[in-house]
mmCIF file with all atom_site columns, C-alpha atoms in Angstrom:
data_model
loop_
_atom_site.group_PDB
_atom_site.id
_atom_site.type_symbol
_atom_site.label_atom_id
_atom_site.label_alt_id
_atom_site.label_comp_id
_atom_site.label_asym_id
_atom_site.label_entity_id
_atom_site.label_seq_id
_atom_site.pdbx_PDB_ins_code
_atom_site.Cartn_x
_atom_site.Cartn_y
_atom_site.Cartn_z
_atom_site.occupancy
_atom_site.B_iso_or_equiv
_atom_site.pdbx_formal_charge
_atom_site.auth_seq_id
_atom_site.auth_comp_id
_atom_site.auth_asym_id
_atom_site.auth_atom_id
_atom_site.pdbx_PDB_model_num
ATOM 1   C CA . MET O 1 1   ? -9.166 -3.703  43.655  1.00 51.00 ? 281 MET O CA 1
ATOM 2   C CA . GLU O 1 2   ? -7.993 -7.096  44.855  1.00 58.00 ? 282 GLU O CA 1
ATOM 3   C CA . ILE O 1 3   ? -4.631 -5.634  45.835  1.00 59.00 ? 283 ILE O CA 1
ATOM 4   C CA . LEU O 1 4   ? -6.397 -2.916  47.803  1.00 44.00 ? 284 LEU O CA 1
ATOM 5   C CA . LEU O 1 5   ? -8.527 -5.459  49.698  1.00 46.00 ? 285 LEU O CA 1
ATOM 6   C CA . ARG O 1 6   ? -5.371 -7.463  50.555  1.00 53.00 ? 286 ARG O CA 1
ATOM 7   C CA . LEU O 1 7   ? -3.658 -4.278  51.790  1.00 44.00 ? 287 LEU O CA 1
ATOM 8   C CA . VAL O 1 8   ? -6.664 -3.391  53.964  1.00 47.00 ? 288 VAL O CA 1
ATOM 9   C CA . ALA O 1 9   ? -6.747 -6.935  55.356  1.00 49.00 ? 289 ALA O CA 1
ATOM 10  C CA . CYS O 1 10  ? -3.043 -6.704  56.242  1.00 45.00 ? 290 CYS O CA 1
ATOM 11  C CA . ILE O 1 11  ? -3.574 -3.377  57.992  1.00 54.00 ? 291 ILE O CA 1
ATOM 12  C CA . VAL O 1 12  ? -6.508 -4.780  59.977  1.00 46.00 ? 292 VAL O CA 1
ATOM 13  C CA . LEU O 1 13  ? -4.424 -7.776  61.043  1.00 46.00 ? 293 LEU O CA 1
ATOM 14  C CA . LEU O 1 14  ? -1.504 -5.516  62.016  1.00 45.00 ? 294 LEU O CA 1
ATOM 15  C CA . VAL O 1 15  ? -3.762 -3.273  64.109  1.00 47.00 ? 295 VAL O CA 1
ATOM 16  C CA . ALA O 1 16  ? -5.410 -6.289  65.773  1.00 48.00 ? 296 ALA O CA 1
ATOM 17  C CA . TYR O 1 17  ? -2.003 -7.841  66.586  1.00 48.00 ? 297 TYR O CA 1
ATOM 18  C CA . THR O 1 18  ? -0.606 -4.552  68.006  1.00 46.00 ? 298 THR O CA 1
ATOM 19  C CA . THR O 1 19  ? -3.749 -3.943  70.081  1.00 44.00 ? 299 THR O CA 1
ATOM 20  C CA . ALA O 1 20  ? -3.606 -7.473  71.477  1.00 47.00 ? 300 ALA O CA 1
ATOM 21  C CA . ASN O 1 21  ? 0.033  -6.979  72.500  1.00 47.00 ? 301 ASN O CA 1
ATOM 22  C CA . ILE O 1 22  ? -0.765 -3.668  74.221  1.00 47.00 ? 302 ILE O CA 1
ATOM 23  C CA . VAL O 1 23  ? -3.660 -5.236  76.091  1.00 43.00 ? 303 VAL O CA 1
ATOM 24  C CA . GLN O 1 24  ? -1.476 -8.189  77.144  1.00 54.00 ? 304 GLN O CA 1
ATOM 25  C CA . ASP O 1 25  ? 1.347  -5.862  78.310  1.00 50.00 ? 305 ASP O CA 1
ATOM 26  C CA . SER O 1 26  ? -1.147 -3.854  80.362  1.00 47.00 ? 306 SER O CA 1
ATOM 27  C CA . ALA O 1 27  ? -2.566 -7.069  81.894  1.00 48.00 ? 307 ALA O CA 1
ATOM 28  C CA . ASP O 1 28  ? 1.005  -8.196  82.772  1.00 50.00 ? 308 ASP O CA 1
ATOM 29  C CA . GLU O 1 29  ? 1.739  -4.826  84.388  1.00 50.00 ? 309 GLU O CA 1
ATOM 30  C CA . ILE O 1 30  ? -1.446 -4.979  86.474  1.00 46.00 ? 310 ILE O CA 1
ATOM 31  C CA . GLU O 1 31  ? -0.709 -8.578  87.522  1.00 49.00 ? 311 GLU O CA 1
ATOM 32  C CA . ASN O 1 32  ? 2.850  -7.630  88.495  1.00 47.00 ? 312 ASN O CA 1
ATOM 33  C CA . GLU O 1 33  ? 1.598  -4.632  90.445  1.00 46.00 ? 313 GLU O CA 1
ATOM 34  C CA . GLU O 1 34  ? -0.937 -6.803  92.267  1.00 45.00 ? 314 GLU O CA 1
ATOM 35  C CA . LEU O 1 35  ? 1.784  -9.304  93.139  1.00 44.00 ? 315 LEU O CA 1
ATOM 36  C CA . PHE O 1 36  ? 3.891  -6.471  94.520  1.00 42.00 ? 316 PHE O CA 1
ATOM 37  C CA . LEU O 1 37  ? 0.999  -5.238  96.630  1.00 40.00 ? 317 LEU O CA 1
ATOM 38  C CA . GLU O 1 38  ? 0.315  -8.743  97.970  1.00 42.00 ? 318 GLU O CA 1
ATOM 39  C CA . LYS O 1 39  ? 3.989  -9.123  98.981  1.00 43.00 ? 319 LYS O CA 1
ATOM 40  C CA . ARG O 1 40  ? 4.073  -5.775  100.732 1.00 45.00 ? 320 ARG O CA 1
ATOM 41  C CA . GLN O 1 41  ? 3.514  -6.202  104.449 1.00 66.00 ? 321 GLN O CA 1
ATOM 42  C CA . PRO O 1 42  ? 1.199  -3.703  106.098 1.00 89.00 ? 322 PRO O CA 1
ATOM 43  C CA . CYS O 1 43  ? 3.231  -3.863  109.298 1.00 96.00 ? 323 CYS O CA 1
ATOM 44  C CA . PRO O 1 44  ? 6.924  -4.482  108.595 1.00 97.00 ? 324 PRO O CA 1
ATOM 45  C CA . THR O 1 45  ? 8.963  -6.472  111.079 1.00 97.00 ? 325 THR O CA 1
ATOM 46  C CA . ILE O 1 46  ? 12.245 -5.481  112.724 1.00 97.00 ? 326 ILE O CA 1
ATOM 47  C CA . THR O 1 47  ? 14.247 -8.409  114.026 1.00 97.00 ? 327 THR O CA 1
ATOM 48  C CA . PHE O 1 48  ? 16.939 -7.457  116.505 1.00 97.00 ? 328 PHE O CA 1
ATOM 49  C CA . PRO O 1 49  ? 20.143 -9.469  116.685 1.00 96.00 ? 329 PRO O CA 1
ATOM 50  C CA . CYS O 1 50  ? 19.263 -11.293 119.893 1.00 95.00 ? 330 CYS O CA 1
ATOM 51  C CA . GLY O 1 51  ? 20.573 -14.762 119.212 1.00 93.00 ? 331 GLY O CA 1
ATOM 52  C CA . PRO O 1 52  ? 23.683 -16.371 120.718 1.00 94.00 ? 332 PRO O CA 1
ATOM 53  C CA . GLY O 1 53  ? 26.628 -13.997 120.719 1.00 95.00 ? 333 GLY O CA 1
ATOM 54  C CA . SER O 1 54  ? 24.331 -10.953 120.440 1.00 96.00 ? 334 SER O CA 1
ATOM 55  C CA . PRO O 1 55  ? 26.123 -7.575  120.472 1.00 97.00 ? 335 PRO O CA 1
ATOM 56  C CA . MET O 1 56  ? 23.271 -6.263  122.605 1.00 97.00 ? 336 MET O CA 1
ATOM 57  C CA . PRO O 1 57  ? 22.301 -8.994  125.155 1.00 97.00 ? 337 PRO O CA 1
ATOM 58  C CA . THR O 1 58  ? 21.025 -6.671  127.928 1.00 97.00 ? 338 THR O CA 1
ATOM 59  C CA . VAL O 1 59  ? 18.743 -4.689  125.599 1.00 97.00 ? 339 VAL O CA 1
ATOM 60  C CA . CYS O 1 60  ? 17.508 -7.996  124.089 1.00 97.00 ? 340 CYS O CA 1
ATOM 61  C CA . LEU O 1 61  ? 16.750 -9.294  127.608 1.00 97.00 ? 341 LEU O CA 1
ATOM 62  C CA . ASN O 1 62  ? 14.703 -6.196  128.336 1.00 97.00 ? 342 ASN O CA 1
ATOM 63  C CA . MET O 1 63  ? 12.676 -6.513  125.082 1.00 98.00 ? 343 MET O CA 1
ATOM 64  C CA . LYS O 1 64  ? 12.184 -10.282 125.431 1.00 98.00 ? 344 LYS O CA 1
ATOM 65  C CA . THR O 1 65  ? 11.087 -10.038 129.057 1.00 98.00 ? 345 THR O CA 1
ATOM 66  C CA . ALA O 1 66  ? 8.705  -7.138  128.373 1.00 98.00 ? 346 ALA O CA 1
ATOM 67  C CA . ILE O 1 67  ? 7.047  -9.047  125.509 1.00 98.00 ? 347 ILE O CA 1
ATOM 68  C CA . ALA O 1 68  ? 6.875  -12.265 127.593 1.00 98.00 ? 348 ALA O CA 1
ATOM 69  C CA . ASN O 1 69  ? 5.213  -10.253 130.360 1.00 97.00 ? 349 ASN O CA 1
ATOM 70  C CA . GLY O 1 70  ? 2.429  -9.063  128.026 1.00 97.00 ? 350 GLY O CA 1
ATOM 71  C CA . HIS O 1 71  ? 3.714  -5.925  126.382 1.00 98.00 ? 351 HIS O CA 1
ATOM 72  C CA . PRO O 1 72  ? 2.809  -5.873  122.673 1.00 98.00 ? 352 PRO O CA 1
ATOM 73  C CA . SER O 1 73  ? 5.163  -6.904  119.930 1.00 98.00 ? 353 SER O CA 1
ATOM 74  C CA . GLN O 1 74  ? 3.192  -4.823  117.401 1.00 98.00 ? 354 GLN O CA 1
ATOM 75  C CA . LEU O 1 75  ? 3.808  -1.146  117.929 1.00 98.00 ? 355 LEU O CA 1
ATOM 76  C CA . HIS O 1 76  ? 2.763  2.124   116.268 1.00 98.00 ? 356 HIS O CA 1
ATOM 77  C CA . ARG O 1 77  ? 5.328  4.856   115.664 1.00 98.00 ? 357 ARG O CA 1
ATOM 78  C CA . ILE O 1 78  ? 5.045  8.393   116.929 1.00 98.00 ? 358 ILE O CA 1
ATOM 79  C CA . THR O 1 79  ? 7.199  11.117  115.449 1.00 98.00 ? 359 THR O CA 1
ATOM 80  C CA . ASP O 1 80  ? 6.347  14.129  117.653 1.00 98.00 ? 360 ASP O CA 1
ATOM 81  C CA . ARG O 1 81  ? 9.483  14.847  119.754 1.00 97.00 ? 361 ARG O CA 1
ATOM 82  C CA . ASN O 1 82  ? 7.408  16.211  122.667 1.00 98.00 ? 362 ASN O CA 1
ATOM 83  C CA . ALA O 1 83  ? 5.250  13.056  122.761 1.00 98.00 ? 363 ALA O CA 1
ATOM 84  C CA . ILE O 1 84  ? 8.414  10.917  122.676 1.00 97.00 ? 364 ILE O CA 1
ATOM 85  C CA . ALA O 1 85  ? 9.956  12.881  125.535 1.00 97.00 ? 365 ALA O CA 1
ATOM 86  C CA . LYS O 1 86  ? 6.701  12.534  127.517 1.00 98.00 ? 366 LYS O CA 1
ATOM 87  C CA . ASN O 1 87  ? 6.712  8.767   126.938 1.00 98.00 ? 367 ASN O CA 1
ATOM 88  C CA . ARG O 1 88  ? 10.313 8.628   128.194 1.00 96.00 ? 368 ARG O CA 1
ATOM 89  C CA . ARG O 1 89  ? 9.371  10.601  131.313 1.00 97.00 ? 369 ARG O CA 1
ATOM 90  C CA . ASP O 1 90  ? 6.197  8.568   131.897 1.00 98.00 ? 370 ASP O CA 1
ATOM 91  C CA . SER O 1 91  ? 8.145  5.307   131.603 1.00 97.00 ? 371 SER O CA 1
ATOM 92  C CA . GLY O 1 92  ? 10.298 6.277   134.550 1.00 97.00 ? 372 GLY O CA 1
ATOM 93  C CA . CYS O 1 93  ? 13.513 6.395   132.559 1.00 95.00 ? 373 CYS O CA 1
ATOM 94  C CA . THR O 1 94  ? 14.292 10.012  133.500 1.00 94.00 ? 374 THR O CA 1
ATOM 95  C CA . ARG O 1 95  ? 14.080 9.117   137.249 1.00 94.00 ? 375 ARG O CA 1
ATOM 96  C CA . MET O 1 96  ? 16.025 5.834   137.061 1.00 94.00 ? 376 MET O CA 1
ATOM 97  C CA . PRO O 1 97  ? 19.481 5.877   138.661 1.00 92.00 ? 377 PRO O CA 1
ATOM 98  C CA . LYS O 1 98  ? 22.069 5.213   135.993 1.00 89.00 ? 378 LYS O CA 1
ATOM 99  C CA . PRO O 1 99  ? 25.382 3.641   137.016 1.00 94.00 ? 379 PRO O CA 1
ATOM 100 C CA . PRO O 1 100 ? 28.429 4.830   135.019 1.00 96.00 ? 380 PRO O CA 1
ATOM 101 C CA . GLY O 1 101 ? 28.406 3.529   131.468 1.00 97.00 ? 381 GLY O CA 1
ATOM 102 C CA . LYS O 1 102 ? 24.694 2.726   131.511 1.00 97.00 ? 382 LYS O CA 1
ATOM 103 C CA . ASN O 1 103 ? 21.470 4.448   130.530 1.00 94.00 ? 383 ASN O CA 1
ATOM 104 C CA . CYS O 1 104 ? 17.810 3.566   130.526 1.00 96.00 ? 384 CYS O CA 1
ATOM 105 C CA . ASP O 1 105 ? 16.183 1.295   127.992 1.00 97.00 ? 385 ASP O CA 1
ATOM 106 C CA . GLU O 1 106 ? 12.407 1.093   127.779 1.00 97.00 ? 386 GLU O CA 1
ATOM 107 C CA . TYR O 1 107 ? 10.047 -1.292  126.037 1.00 98.00 ? 387 TYR O CA 1
ATOM 108 C CA . PRO O 1 108 ? 7.698  -0.520  124.416 1.00 98.00 ? 388 PRO O CA 1
ATOM 109 C CA . PHE O 1 109 ? 9.911  2.173   122.878 1.00 98.00 ? 389 PHE O CA 1
ATOM 110 C CA . ALA O 1 110 ? 9.343  5.804   123.747 1.00 97.00 ? 390 ALA O CA 1
ATOM 111 C CA . SER O 1 111 ? 8.909  6.387   119.976 1.00 98.00 ? 391 SER O CA 1
ATOM 112 C CA . SER O 1 112 ? 5.777  4.210   119.998 1.00 98.00 ? 392 SER O CA 1
ATOM 113 C CA . GLN O 1 113 ? 2.168  4.984   120.899 1.00 98.00 ? 393 GLN O CA 1
ATOM 114 C CA . GLU O 1 114 ? 2.375  1.982   123.297 1.00 98.00 ? 394 GLU O CA 1
ATOM 115 C CA . GLY O 1 115 ? 5.394  3.448   125.151 1.00 98.00 ? 395 GLY O CA 1
ATOM 116 C CA . GLY O 1 116 ? 5.241  5.557   128.282 1.00 98.00 ? 396 GLY O CA 1
ATOM 117 C CA . THR O 1 117 ? 3.470  4.653   131.502 1.00 97.00 ? 397 THR O CA 1
ATOM 118 C CA . GLY O 1 118 ? 3.873  0.980   132.331 1.00 97.00 ? 398 GLY O CA 1
ATOM 119 C CA . ALA O 1 119 ? 6.827  0.370   130.000 1.00 98.00 ? 399 ALA O CA 1
ATOM 120 C CA . GLN O 1 120 ? 9.430  -2.037  131.237 1.00 97.00 ? 400 GLN O CA 1
ATOM 121 C CA . ILE O 1 121 ? 12.683 -0.200  131.994 1.00 97.00 ? 401 ILE O CA 1
ATOM 122 C CA . MET O 1 122 ? 16.201 -1.470  132.618 1.00 97.00 ? 402 MET O CA 1
ATOM 123 C CA . ALA O 1 123 ? 19.643 0.057   133.007 1.00 97.00 ? 403 ALA O CA 1
ATOM 124 C CA . VAL O 1 124 ? 21.685 -1.188  130.024 1.00 97.00 ? 404 VAL O CA 1
ATOM 125 C CA . PRO O 1 125 ? 25.112 -0.414  128.580 1.00 98.00 ? 405 PRO O CA 1
ATOM 126 C CA . ILE O 1 126 ? 25.095 2.812   126.657 1.00 97.00 ? 406 ILE O CA 1
ATOM 127 C CA . ARG O 1 127 ? 26.676 1.066   123.635 1.00 97.00 ? 407 ARG O CA 1
ATOM 128 C CA . GLU O 1 128 ? 23.829 -1.460  123.437 1.00 97.00 ? 408 GLU O CA 1
ATOM 129 C CA . ASN O 1 129 ? 21.129 1.163   123.786 1.00 97.00 ? 409 ASN O CA 1
ATOM 130 C CA . SER O 1 130 ? 22.791 3.271   121.068 1.00 97.00 ? 410 SER O CA 1
ATOM 131 C CA . MET O 1 131 ? 22.957 0.220   118.811 1.00 97.00 ? 411 MET O CA 1
ATOM 132 C CA . GLN O 1 132 ? 19.274 -0.501  119.370 1.00 97.00 ? 412 GLN O CA 1
ATOM 133 C CA . GLY O 1 133 ? 18.343 3.103   118.643 1.00 97.00 ? 413 GLY O CA 1
ATOM 134 C CA . GLY O 1 134 ? 20.390 3.137   115.466 1.00 97.00 ? 414 GLY O CA 1
ATOM 135 C CA . LEU O 1 135 ? 18.824 -0.091  114.244 1.00 97.00 ? 415 LEU O CA 1
ATOM 136 C CA . LEU O 1 136 ? 15.325 1.167   115.021 1.00 97.00 ? 416 LEU O CA 1
ATOM 137 C CA . GLY O 1 137 ? 15.940 4.543   113.339 1.00 97.00 ? 417 GLY O CA 1
ATOM 138 C CA . GLY O 1 138 ? 17.351 2.904   110.227 1.00 97.00 ? 418 GLY O CA 1
ATOM 139 C CA . PHE O 1 139 ? 14.377 0.535   110.160 1.00 97.00 ? 419 PHE O CA 1
ATOM 140 C CA . TYR O 1 140 ? 11.913 3.454   110.332 1.00 97.00 ? 420 TYR O CA 1
ATOM 141 C CA . ARG O 1 141 ? 13.690 5.137   107.399 1.00 96.00 ? 421 ARG O CA 1
ATOM 142 C CA . SER O 1 142 ? 14.217 2.087   105.196 1.00 96.00 ? 422 SER O CA 1
ATOM 143 C CA . GLN O 1 143 ? 10.615 0.898   105.627 1.00 95.00 ? 423 GLN O CA 1
ATOM 144 C CA . GLY O 1 144 ? 9.044  4.347   105.354 1.00 95.00 ? 424 GLY O CA 1
ATOM 145 C CA . ILE O 1 145 ? 7.355  3.993   108.735 1.00 96.00 ? 425 ILE O CA 1
ATOM 146 C CA . GLY O 1 146 ? 5.659  7.298   109.547 1.00 96.00 ? 426 GLY O CA 1
ATOM 147 C CA . ASP O 1 147 ? 3.534  8.660   112.341 1.00 97.00 ? 427 ASP O CA 1
ATOM 148 C CA . GLY O 1 148 ? 0.899  6.149   113.346 1.00 97.00 ? 428 GLY O CA 1
ATOM 149 C CA . ASP O 1 149 ? 2.254  3.354   111.175 1.00 97.00 ? 429 ASP O CA 1
ATOM 150 C CA . CYS O 1 150 ? 2.454  -0.124  112.682 1.00 97.00 ? 430 CYS O CA 1
ATOM 151 C CA . TYR O 1 151 ? 5.451  -2.431  112.833 1.00 98.00 ? 431 TYR O CA 1
ATOM 152 C CA . ASN O 1 152 ? 6.342  -5.677  114.549 1.00 98.00 ? 432 ASN O CA 1
ATOM 153 C CA . VAL O 1 153 ? 9.241  -6.297  116.904 1.00 98.00 ? 433 VAL O CA 1
ATOM 154 C CA . ILE O 1 154 ? 11.125 -9.625  117.199 1.00 97.00 ? 434 ILE O CA 1
ATOM 155 C CA . ALA O 1 155 ? 13.801 -9.783  119.859 1.00 96.00 ? 435 ALA O CA 1
#
């Protein structure tokens, strides 16, 4: 009988130890998940390469001037192609004369809810505008920014 009691005591201790480890592992997982959520930014930031020696100085000048003149640096993405085209038309980009090798840059972007009427526009080198568009598109994809999602712009 004494052997049976010792065996039961060992089983109880084993179950208690295993349960405690499972509870601790679950607590660690919850804590790690909460840390991840705290680190995740609700509005990710895109920082364009606008410092000295920038590969896109004219585009950077347009963004910096627009923000300095009161346009928002926090934007909200739109994905509807028709709405983006309307923003581009409303900004005046489609009516702007474009010298050879240049096209129209607008800020806020046509792909943002804040774009369109009142956007600052400037003729910029096609290469710079393409670079800006590529960086912005890659940012949208890498950060999972969908329709209506916010993001911050640093130029």
